[in-house]
Coordinates of C-alpha atoms in Angstrom, one line a residue:
Chain A
X174 CA 17.8 -29.7 -20.5
X175 CA 16.9 -26.1 -20.0
X176 CA 13.7 -25.4 -18.3
X177 CA 11.3 -22.8 -19.7
X178 CA 8.2 -21.4 -17.8
X179 CA 5.2 -20.2 -19.9
X180 CA 1.7 -19.1 -19.2
X181 CA -0.4 -22.3 -19.7
X182 CA -2.3 -24.4 -20.4
X183 CA -0.6 -26.3 -23.2
X184 CA -0.9 -24.8 -26.7
X185 CA -1.7 -21.2 -25.7
X186 CA -0.1 -18.4 -27.7
X187 CA 2.5 -18.2 -24.9
X188 CA 3.4 -21.8 -25.4
X189 CA 3.7 -21.3 -29.1
X190 CA 6.1 -18.4 -28.4
X191 CA 8.1 -20.5 -25.8
X192 CA 8.3 -23.3 -28.4
X193 CA 9.6 -21.1 -31.2
X194 CA 12.2 -19.5 -29.0
X195 CA 13.4 -22.6 -27.1
X196 CA 12.7 -25.6 -29.3
X197 CA 14.9 -28.0 -27.5
X198 CA 13.8 -27.4 -23.9
X199 CA 11.6 -28.7 -21.1
X200 CA 8.6 -26.3 -21.1
X201 CA 6.6 -25.9 -17.8
X202 CA 3.1 -24.5 -17.8
X203 CA 2.2 -22.1 -15.0
X204 CA -1.4 -20.8 -14.2
X205 CA -0.6 -17.1 -13.8
X206 CA 2.0 -14.6 -14.9
X207 CA 3.2 -13.9 -11.4
X208 CA 3.8 -17.7 -11.0
X209 CA 5.9 -17.7 -14.3
X210 CA 8.0 -14.7 -13.1
X211 CA 8.5 -16.2 -9.6
X212 CA 9.8 -19.3 -11.3
X213 CA 12.5 -17.3 -13.1
X214 CA 13.1 -15.2 -10.1
X215 CA 13.9 -18.2 -7.9
X216 CA 15.8 -20.0 -10.6
X217 CA 13.3 -22.9 -10.7
X218 CA 13.4 -22.5 -14.5
X219 CA 16.2 -21.1 -16.7
X220 CA 13.9 -18.8 -18.6
X221 CA 10.3 -17.6 -18.4
X222 CA 8.3 -16.5 -21.4
X223 CA 5.4 -14.1 -20.6
X224 CA 3.1 -11.8 -22.6
X225 CA 3.9 -8.1 -22.3
X226 CA 1.6 -6.4 -24.9
X227 CA -1.6 -7.0 -26.7
X228 CA -1.8 -10.3 -25.0
X229 CA -4.7 -12.8 -25.4
X230 CA -4.4 -14.7 -22.2
X231 CA -2.8 -12.4 -19.8
X232 CA -2.7 -8.6 -19.0
X233 CA 0.1 -6.3 -19.9
X234 CA -0.3 -4.5 -16.7
X235 CA 0.1 -7.6 -14.5
X236 CA 3.5 -8.4 -16.1
X237 CA 5.0 -5.0 -15.9
X238 CA 3.6 -4.2 -12.4
X239 CA 4.8 -7.5 -11.0
X240 CA 8.3 -6.9 -12.4
X241 CA 8.4 -3.4 -11.0
X242 CA 6.8 -3.9 -7.6
X243 CA 7.5 -7.6 -6.7
X244 CA 10.3 -9.5 -8.4
X245 CA 13.0 -7.9 -10.3
X246 CA 14.0 -10.3 -13.2
X247 CA 15.8 -8.8 -16.1
X248 CA 14.2 -8.9 -19.6
X249 CA 16.8 -10.7 -21.7
X250 CA 14.9 -10.9 -25.0
X251 CA 11.7 -10.1 -26.7
X252 CA 9.7 -12.0 -29.3
X253 CA 7.0 -10.4 -31.4
X254 CA 4.6 -12.9 -32.8
X255 CA 1.7 -12.4 -35.2
X256 CA -1.6 -13.5 -33.9
X257 CA -3.3 -15.9 -36.1
X258 CA -6.7 -17.2 -35.1
X259 CA -8.3 -20.2 -36.9
X260 CA -11.7 -21.7 -36.8
X261 CA -11.4 -25.3 -36.0
X262 CA -13.8 -28.3 -35.6
X263 CA -13.7 -31.9 -34.7
X264 CA -12.8 -34.0 -37.8
X265 CA -16.1 -35.9 -37.6
X266 CA -17.9 -32.5 -38.0
X267 CA -15.5 -30.6 -40.3
X268 CA -17.9 -30.6 -43.3
X269 CA -20.8 -29.1 -41.4
X270 CA -19.6 -25.5 -40.9
X271 CA -23.0 -24.2 -41.8
X272 CA -24.5 -26.1 -38.9
X273 CA -22.3 -24.8 -36.1
X274 CA -24.4 -24.3 -32.9
X275 CA -21.8 -22.8 -30.7
X276 CA -18.3 -21.4 -30.9
X277 CA -15.8 -21.6 -27.9
X278 CA -12.9 -19.4 -27.3
X279 CA -11.3 -16.8 -25.0
X280 CA -13.3 -13.6 -25.0
X281 CA -10.3 -11.7 -26.3
X282 CA -10.0 -14.1 -29.3
X283 CA -13.7 -13.7 -30.0
X284 CA -13.3 -9.9 -29.9
X285 CA -10.4 -10.2 -32.3
X286 CA -12.5 -12.1 -34.8
X287 CA -15.5 -9.9 -34.3
X288 CA -15.9 -8.9 -38.0
X289 CA -15.6 -12.3 -39.3
X290 CA -18.0 -13.8 -36.8
X291 CA -20.5 -10.9 -37.3
X292 CA -20.3 -11.3 -41.1
X293 CA -20.1 -15.0 -41.7
X294 CA -21.5 -16.8 -38.6
X295 CA -24.0 -14.1 -37.6
X296 CA -26.2 -15.3 -34.8
X297 CA -24.1 -18.2 -33.7
X298 CA -23.7 -18.2 -29.9
X299 CA -20.1 -17.7 -28.7
X300 CA -19.2 -19.1 -25.3
X301 CA -16.1 -17.7 -23.4
X302 CA -13.4 -20.1 -22.2
X303 CA -10.4 -19.4 -19.9
X304 CA -8.0 -19.9 -22.8
X305 CA -8.1 -20.6 -26.6
X306 CA -6.4 -23.9 -25.9
X307 CA -9.1 -24.9 -23.4
X308 CA -11.7 -24.2 -26.1
X309 CA -9.9 -26.5 -28.6
X310 CA -9.7 -29.2 -25.9
X311 CA -13.4 -28.9 -25.3
X312 CA -14.4 -29.2 -28.9
X313 CA -12.1 -32.3 -29.3
X314 CA -13.9 -34.0 -26.4
X315 CA -17.5 -33.4 -27.7
X316 CA -17.8 -34.7 -31.2
X317 CA -21.5 -35.3 -30.6
X318 CA -22.1 -31.4 -30.7
X319 CA -21.5 -29.4 -33.9
X320 CA -19.2 -26.8 -32.3
X321 CA -16.1 -25.0 -33.3
X322 CA -13.3 -23.3 -31.5
X323 CA -11.1 -20.3 -32.3
X324 CA -7.5 -21.0 -31.4
X325 CA -3.9 -21.3 -32.9
X326 CA -2.5 -24.0 -35.1
X327 CA -0.7 -25.5 -32.2
X328 CA -4.0 -26.2 -30.4
X329 CA -5.4 -27.7 -33.6
X330 CA -2.5 -30.1 -33.7
X331 CA -2.4 -30.8 -30.0
X332 CA -6.2 -31.7 -29.8
X333 CA -6.5 -33.3 -33.2
X334 CA -9.0 -30.7 -34.7
X335 CA -9.4 -29.7 -38.4
X336 CA -8.9 -26.0 -39.3
X337 CA -12.1 -25.4 -41.3
X338 CA -11.3 -21.6 -41.8
X339 CA -7.8 -20.3 -41.3
X340 CA -6.9 -16.6 -40.4
X341 CA -10.3 -15.3 -39.3
X342 CA -8.8 -12.5 -37.1
X343 CA -9.8 -9.1 -38.2
X344 CA -6.3 -7.5 -38.5
X345 CA -3.4 -9.0 -40.3
X346 CA -0.9 -6.9 -38.4
X347 CA -1.9 -7.7 -34.9
X348 CA 1.1 -8.9 -32.9
X349 CA 1.6 -10.0 -29.3
X350 CA 4.9 -9.1 -27.7
X351 CA 6.4 -11.7 -25.3
X352 CA 9.4 -11.1 -23.2
X353 CA 12.0 -13.7 -21.9
X354 CA 12.9 -13.2 -18.3
X355 CA 16.1 -14.6 -16.6
X356 CA 18.8 -13.9 -14.1
X357 CA 21.1 -15.6 -16.6
X358 CA 22.4 -13.7 -19.7
X359 CA 20.9 -15.2 -22.7
X360 CA 24.2 -15.1 -24.7
X361 CA 23.9 -16.7 -28.1
X362 CA 21.1 -19.0 -27.1
X363 CA 18.6 -17.3 -29.6
X364 CA 21.1 -16.7 -32.5
X365 CA 19.2 -19.1 -34.8
X366 CA 16.3 -16.6 -35.0
X367 CA 16.2 -13.3 -37.0
X368 CA 17.0 -10.3 -34.9
X369 CA 14.6 -7.5 -35.7
X370 CA 16.0 -4.8 -33.4
X371 CA 17.4 -3.8 -30.1
X372 CA 15.8 -2.3 -27.1
X373 CA 16.4 -0.9 -23.6
X374 CA 13.4 -0.6 -21.3
X375 CA 13.6 1.9 -18.4
X376 CA 11.1 2.7 -15.7
X377 CA 11.1 6.4 -14.8
X378 CA 9.4 7.8 -11.7
X379 CA 8.9 11.6 -12.0
X380 CA 9.7 13.8 -9.0
X381 CA 6.1 15.2 -8.9
X382 CA 3.0 15.2 -11.1
X383 CA 3.3 18.6 -12.5
X384 CA 2.7 19.9 -16.0
X385 CA 5.7 19.6 -18.2
X386 CA 7.7 17.1 -16.0
X387 CA 7.3 14.5 -18.8
X388 CA 8.3 16.9 -21.3
X389 CA 11.5 17.6 -19.5
X390 CA 12.3 13.9 -19.2
X391 CA 11.7 13.4 -22.9
X392 CA 14.2 16.2 -23.6
X393 CA 16.9 14.1 -22.1
X394 CA 16.2 11.5 -24.9
X395 CA 15.4 13.9 -27.7
X396 CA 18.4 16.1 -27.8
X397 CA 20.6 12.9 -27.9
X398 CA 18.5 11.7 -30.8
X399 CA 17.6 8.5 -28.9
X400 CA 14.4 7.1 -30.5
X401 CA 11.6 6.0 -28.3
X402 CA 9.5 3.2 -29.6
X403 CA 7.1 3.1 -26.7
X404 CA 6.1 5.2 -23.8
X405 CA 3.3 4.4 -21.4
X406 CA 2.2 6.0 -18.1
X407 CA 1.1 3.6 -15.4
X408 CA -0.2 4.5 -11.9
X409 CA 2.0 3.7 -8.9
X410 CA 0.4 1.4 -6.3
X411 CA 0.7 4.2 -3.7
X412 CA -2.4 6.0 -4.6
X413 CA -4.3 7.8 -7.4
X414 CA -2.4 10.5 -9.2
X415 CA 1.0 9.1 -8.8
X416 CA 2.4 7.8 -12.1
X417 CA 5.6 6.2 -13.5
X418 CA 6.5 5.8 -17.1
X419 CA 7.8 2.8 -18.9
X420 CA 9.9 3.9 -21.9
X421 CA 11.4 1.7 -24.6
X422 CA 14.5 3.0 -26.4
X423 CA 15.5 1.6 -29.8
X424 CA 19.1 0.6 -28.8
X425 CA 21.1 -1.4 -26.4
X426 CA 22.8 0.1 -23.4
X427 CA 25.8 1.9 -24.5
X428 CA 28.7 3.8 -22.7
X429 CA 27.7 7.3 -23.2
X430 CA 24.3 8.2 -24.6
X431 CA 21.9 6.1 -22.4
X432 CA 23.9 6.6 -19.2
X433 CA 24.0 10.3 -20.0
X434 CA 20.2 10.5 -20.4
X435 CA 19.7 8.5 -17.3
X436 CA 22.1 10.8 -15.3
X437 CA 20.2 13.8 -16.6
X438 CA 16.8 12.4 -15.5
X439 CA 18.2 11.5 -12.1
X440 CA 19.5 15.1 -11.8
X441 CA 16.0 16.3 -12.5
X442 CA 14.8 14.3 -9.4
X443 CA 13.6 11.2 -11.2
X444 CA 14.1 7.6 -10.1
X445 CA 15.2 5.4 -13.0
X446 CA 15.5 1.7 -13.3
X447 CA 16.7 -0.3 -16.2
X448 CA 14.4 -3.2 -16.7
X449 CA 16.5 -4.9 -19.5
X450 CA 18.6 -4.2 -22.6
X451 CA 18.0 -6.9 -25.1
X452 CA 17.5 -8.0 -28.8
X453 CA 14.0 -8.3 -30.4
X454 CA 13.3 -11.4 -32.4
Chain B
X159 CA -36.3 3.2 -18.7
X160 CA -32.8 3.9 -20.0
X161 CA -30.9 0.9 -21.3
X162 CA -27.3 0.4 -20.3
X163 CA -24.9 -2.2 -21.9
X164 CA -22.1 -3.7 -19.8
X165 CA -19.6 -6.5 -20.1
X166 CA -21.3 -9.5 -18.6
X167 CA -22.1 -11.9 -17.2
X168 CA -24.1 -10.6 -14.2
X169 CA -22.2 -9.4 -11.2
X170 CA -18.9 -8.7 -12.9
X171 CA -17.0 -5.6 -12.0
X172 CA -18.4 -4.0 -15.0
X173 CA -21.9 -4.7 -13.9
X174 CA -20.9 -3.3 -10.5
X175 CA -19.8 -0.1 -12.1
X176 CA -22.9 0.2 -14.3
X177 CA -25.1 -0.3 -11.3
X178 CA -23.3 2.5 -9.3
X179 CA -23.6 4.8 -12.3
X180 CA -27.1 4.0 -13.5
X181 CA -29.0 2.7 -10.5
X182 CA -32.4 3.1 -12.0
X183 CA -32.0 1.5 -15.4
X184 CA -32.3 -1.6 -17.4
X185 CA -28.9 -3.2 -17.6
X186 CA -28.1 -5.5 -20.6
X187 CA -25.2 -7.9 -20.4
X188 CA -23.0 -8.4 -23.6
X189 CA -20.3 -11.1 -24.0
X190 CA -17.5 -8.9 -25.4
X191 CA -16.4 -5.3 -25.4
X192 CA -17.0 -4.8 -29.1
X193 CA -20.6 -5.8 -28.7
X194 CA -21.1 -3.4 -25.9
X195 CA -19.6 -0.5 -28.0
X196 CA -21.6 -1.6 -31.1
X197 CA -24.9 -1.5 -28.9
X198 CA -24.1 2.2 -28.0
X199 CA -23.0 3.0 -31.6
X200 CA -26.3 1.8 -33.0
X201 CA -28.4 3.2 -30.3
X202 CA -29.7 -0.1 -29.2
X203 CA -28.8 1.1 -25.7
X204 CA -28.6 4.6 -24.2
X205 CA -25.1 4.1 -22.6
X206 CA -22.5 1.5 -22.6
X207 CA -20.1 0.9 -19.7
X208 CA -16.8 -0.7 -20.6
X209 CA -13.5 -1.2 -18.9
X210 CA -10.7 1.0 -20.2
X211 CA -7.8 0.4 -17.8
X212 CA -6.5 -2.2 -15.5
X213 CA -9.5 -4.3 -16.3
X214 CA -10.2 -7.7 -14.9
X215 CA -12.5 -9.2 -17.4
X216 CA -11.5 -7.2 -20.6
X217 CA -8.5 -5.8 -22.3
X218 CA -7.7 -2.1 -22.3
X219 CA -6.4 -2.5 -25.9
X220 CA -9.6 -3.9 -27.2
X221 CA -11.7 -0.9 -25.9
X222 CA -9.4 1.8 -27.3
X223 CA -8.6 0.0 -30.5
X224 CA -12.2 -0.7 -31.3
X225 CA -13.2 2.9 -30.7
X226 CA -10.4 4.1 -32.9
X227 CA -10.7 1.7 -35.8
X228 CA -14.2 0.5 -35.8
X229 CA -17.0 2.5 -34.2
X230 CA -16.5 6.1 -33.0
X231 CA -18.7 6.6 -29.9
X232 CA -17.9 9.5 -27.7
X233 CA -16.6 9.0 -24.1
X234 CA -19.2 11.0 -22.0
X235 CA -18.0 10.0 -18.5
X236 CA -15.4 8.0 -16.6
X237 CA -15.7 6.0 -13.4
X238 CA -12.9 4.9 -11.4
X239 CA -13.7 2.1 -9.1
X240 CA -11.4 0.5 -6.4
X241 CA -11.0 -3.3 -7.0
X242 CA -11.9 -5.2 -3.9
X243 CA -11.6 -9.0 -4.1
X244 CA -13.1 -11.2 -1.5
X245 CA -12.8 -14.9 -0.7
X246 CA -16.3 -16.4 -0.6
X247 CA -17.7 -19.9 0.1
X248 CA -21.0 -21.7 0.1
X249 CA -22.7 -21.0 3.4
X250 CA -22.8 -24.6 4.3
X251 CA -19.0 -24.7 4.1
X252 CA -18.2 -21.3 5.5
X253 CA -16.6 -22.5 8.6
X254 CA -14.2 -24.8 6.8
X255 CA -11.7 -22.2 5.4
X256 CA -8.8 -24.5 6.4
X257 CA -10.2 -27.4 4.3
X258 CA -10.6 -25.5 1.0
X259 CA -9.6 -28.0 -1.8
X260 CA -9.8 -25.6 -4.7
X261 CA -10.2 -21.9 -5.5
X262 CA -12.1 -20.6 -8.6
X263 CA -11.7 -17.1 -10.2
X264 CA -10.6 -15.2 -13.3
X265 CA -6.8 -15.5 -13.8
X266 CA -6.3 -11.8 -13.4
X267 CA -8.2 -11.9 -10.0
X268 CA -6.0 -14.9 -8.9
X269 CA -2.9 -12.8 -9.9
X270 CA -4.2 -9.8 -8.0
X271 CA -4.4 -11.8 -4.8
X272 CA -1.1 -13.6 -5.5
X273 CA 0.5 -12.6 -2.1
X274 CA -2.4 -13.6 0.0
X275 CA -2.9 -16.9 -1.7
X276 CA 0.8 -17.6 -1.5
X277 CA 0.9 -16.7 2.2
X278 CA -2.5 -18.0 3.7
X279 CA -3.5 -20.6 1.3
X280 CA -0.3 -22.0 0.0
X281 CA -0.7 -25.2 -2.1
X282 CA -4.4 -24.9 -2.7
X283 CA -5.1 -25.4 -6.3
X284 CA -6.5 -22.4 -8.3
X285 CA -8.7 -22.9 -11.3
X286 CA -9.3 -20.3 -13.8
X287 CA -12.8 -19.3 -14.8
X288 CA -14.0 -16.9 -17.6
X289 CA -15.1 -14.3 -15.1
X290 CA -15.2 -13.7 -11.2
X291 CA -18.9 -13.8 -11.4
X292 CA -18.9 -17.3 -13.1
X293 CA -16.6 -18.6 -10.3
X294 CA -19.1 -17.5 -7.6
X295 CA -21.9 -19.1 -9.6
X296 CA -20.0 -22.4 -9.8
X297 CA -19.2 -22.5 -6.0
X298 CA -22.9 -21.7 -5.2
X299 CA -23.9 -24.7 -7.3
X300 CA -21.5 -27.1 -5.7
X301 CA -22.0 -27.2 -2.0
X302 CA -20.7 -30.8 -1.9
X303 CA -17.2 -29.7 -2.6
X304 CA -15.3 -27.4 -0.1
X305 CA -14.3 -24.7 -2.7
X306 CA -14.0 -20.9 -2.6
X307 CA -14.4 -18.2 -5.2
X308 CA -12.6 -14.8 -5.5
X309 CA -15.1 -12.2 -6.6
X310 CA -16.7 -8.9 -5.8
X311 CA -19.5 -8.3 -3.1
X312 CA -22.2 -8.1 -5.8
X313 CA -21.3 -11.7 -6.8
X314 CA -21.6 -12.9 -3.2
X315 CA -25.0 -11.3 -2.9
X316 CA -26.1 -12.5 -6.4
X317 CA -25.2 -16.2 -5.8
X318 CA -25.8 -16.3 -2.0
X319 CA -22.2 -17.0 -0.9
X320 CA -20.6 -16.0 2.4
X321 CA -17.6 -13.7 2.3
X322 CA -15.1 -15.6 4.5
X323 CA -12.2 -13.2 4.0
X324 CA -12.8 -9.8 2.7
X325 CA -10.2 -7.6 0.8
X326 CA -7.7 -10.3 -0.1
X327 CA -6.3 -8.2 -3.1
X328 CA -2.6 -7.4 -2.7
X329 CA -2.9 -3.6 -3.4
X330 CA -5.3 -1.3 -1.7
X331 CA -4.9 1.3 -4.3
X332 CA -5.8 -0.8 -7.3
X333 CA -8.4 0.9 -9.4
X334 CA -10.2 -0.1 -12.6
X335 CA -11.2 2.7 -14.9
X336 CA -14.5 2.3 -16.8
X337 CA -15.8 4.7 -19.5
X338 CA -19.4 5.5 -20.4
X339 CA -19.9 5.7 -24.2
X340 CA -22.9 7.3 -25.9
X341 CA -24.1 9.4 -28.8
X342 CA -26.2 11.3 -26.4
X343 CA -24.8 13.9 -24.1
X344 CA -24.9 12.7 -20.6
X345 CA -26.2 16.1 -19.2
X346 CA -26.9 16.1 -15.5
X347 CA -27.6 12.4 -15.4
X348 CA -24.6 11.5 -13.1
X349 CA -24.8 14.6 -11.0
X350 CA -25.8 12.5 -7.8
X351 CA -22.2 11.2 -7.8
X352 CA -19.0 13.0 -6.6
X353 CA -17.0 14.5 -9.4
X354 CA -13.3 13.8 -9.0
X355 CA -12.0 15.7 -12.1
X356 CA -12.3 16.5 -15.7
X357 CA -10.6 15.0 -18.7
X358 CA -10.2 15.3 -22.5
X359 CA -8.9 12.3 -24.4
X360 CA -7.3 12.8 -27.7
X361 CA -5.7 10.3 -30.2
X362 CA -2.6 11.8 -31.9
X363 CA -1.0 10.1 -34.9
X364 CA 2.6 11.3 -35.5
X365 CA 3.7 12.3 -39.0
X366 CA 6.6 9.9 -39.0
X367 CA 8.3 7.7 -36.5
X368 CA 11.4 9.8 -35.9
X369 CA 13.3 10.7 -32.8
X370 CA 11.9 13.7 -31.0
X371 CA 8.5 13.8 -32.8
X372 CA 6.7 13.0 -29.6
X373 CA 8.8 15.6 -27.6
X374 CA 7.5 18.2 -30.1
X375 CA 4.0 17.1 -29.6
X376 CA 4.3 17.3 -25.9
X377 CA 5.7 20.9 -26.2
X378 CA 2.2 21.9 -27.5
X379 CA 0.8 20.9 -24.2
X380 CA 3.7 21.9 -22.0
X381 CA 4.1 25.5 -22.9
X382 CA 0.4 26.1 -22.3
X383 CA 0.7 24.4 -18.9
X384 CA -1.9 21.7 -19.8
X385 CA -1.3 18.8 -17.5
X386 CA -1.3 15.3 -18.9
X387 CA -2.6 12.6 -16.6
X388 CA -1.9 9.8 -19.1
X389 CA 0.1 9.0 -22.2
X390 CA 0.3 5.8 -24.0
X391 CA 1.7 4.7 -27.3
X392 CA -0.2 2.0 -29.3
X393 CA 0.6 0.4 -32.5
X394 CA -1.5 1.3 -35.5
X395 CA -3.0 -1.7 -37.3
X396 CA -1.2 -0.9 -40.5
X397 CA 2.0 -2.7 -39.6
X398 CA 4.9 -2.8 -37.1
X399 CA 6.6 0.4 -36.3
X400 CA 3.7 2.8 -36.8
X401 CA 2.4 4.3 -33.6
X402 CA -0.3 6.6 -32.3
X403 CA -0.7 8.1 -28.9
X404 CA -3.6 8.3 -26.5
X405 CA -3.3 11.4 -24.3
X406 CA -5.5 12.4 -21.4
X407 CA -5.5 16.1 -20.5
X408 CA -6.7 17.2 -17.1
X409 CA -9.4 19.6 -18.3
X410 CA -12.6 19.8 -20.4
X411 CA -12.5 21.2 -23.9
X412 CA -12.2 25.0 -23.8
X413 CA -12.3 27.7 -26.2
X414 CA -8.6 28.6 -26.4
X415 CA -6.0 26.3 -24.9
X416 CA -6.9 23.0 -26.0
X417 CA -8.0 24.0 -29.7
X418 CA -4.7 25.9 -29.8
X419 CA -2.7 22.8 -28.8
X420 CA -4.6 20.7 -31.4
X421 CA -4.1 23.3 -34.1
X422 CA -0.3 23.3 -33.2
X423 CA 0.0 19.5 -33.5
X424 CA -1.9 19.6 -36.7
X425 CA 0.4 22.2 -38.2
X426 CA 3.3 19.7 -37.2
X427 CA 1.6 17.2 -39.5
X428 CA -0.2 15.1 -36.8
X429 CA -3.7 13.8 -37.0
X430 CA -5.7 14.5 -34.0
X431 CA -9.0 13.1 -32.9
X432 CA -10.9 14.1 -29.8
X433 CA -12.3 10.8 -28.3
X434 CA -14.3 12.7 -25.6
X435 CA -14.4 15.5 -23.0
X436 CA -16.0 14.4 -19.8
X437 CA -16.1 14.4 -16.1
X438 CA -14.5 11.7 -13.9
X439 CA -16.6 10.2 -11.0

């Protein structure tokens, strides 16, 4: 059976994504994003699923930085998952929503439900936990206190909690982007899922930090009518003021346009690395 | 005395930044980034210090998203602080580094010290906490266990721990960028610190997601020789595929060049908001 690494513990949003992508697999929880990436880099697992953007339990920066500076494992797929936060309680206390003394969750989840908490549960103390899954586990173990957790539906199932108020997140369109990393091609492994698009991610290091350098680089894409869905500057680890760019192009690697754009950027003195060319699900 | 909000608990990296910026002030810890921003927005505090980039205990995205969508409080200063992570133990156990059974810290701090932990303390179990400060507090309260925390020097002082191995972070050039938010002008309040540069941050919403729109926008800066130190695309909360850009320009708002660039972008159909014009310390 295929082994899939994810950012644990059990029932995190990353676990939820890994389960949707690889339903029939052995999923292995790791404590940090670098450990997940290392596992895929050393082929200890077949695939690693890690958060890349707008993540709850991990930082965007750590994922991309680790892929660029430490272990180069290709991105073979991406999965964009809506973030749905639910308020859940121990079944013994589920009728006592008005008496909640304390709410447990990850600080980012609490921040994502700021408006709801501020409006409906004003004054109730919020306590940070290391993950939304841990918050659910804590509430399940302490029926003697009237507490609630903010977590996903997988955590409610895993820890036997009752969802007393679903979808308490402030924005309906909040998504987390996860990427699948592997040295193996993904082939038709995810063909059961709906494809939403295609992407190529490149890392571009500019020759020097001068006005207009980025503008020149973008020209290479622009005149070829290559659409960029994302661009982000990130500092290099070599000191302040040195930047590289991560650019997502809305198409798979082809024979002419993308290699042409890359050759043009290289001719300008840029260093270009292709991080992956893959489908979005 | 001035009141300054920061992302708590006590002795976090955000507290360290707030202390360096506003030494003679009353510092108030808040549990989430939105609560810090709200406090400044409602003038409950004079200034709020929140992480913006490469943050340990908070997400970049939450800070910028909250400023853009919820509460508009101007950025009046920025402070870039090197991240130094130290291994610290209870003074009773400080000689027993070889016997450490468990290491406590925030998952991002553990990730930032990945190489050191992997090389020098291989196999020692790492346990996630909600902040580096909480890890230090835990270790200080449990001298009966041979444990260590990864945290900053302020946490070592605050909780009476001994630094047994300083600077165990993998990259010497890792910085966190904090911003000071306030409805009041900062004036000469930070003049005791060294100014490293000046910045104007603008939020630009493109008229439509078409190839080359961003390229056109960057032309407005490029031909005026305005240098961009950062550019980042972020999804709007109105659905997938809608983006806005956060752009940092390397100068303060002036009378001609920046207003000219903004007028040109608006003529292209963009919506432009100035988030702040400020000094970097």
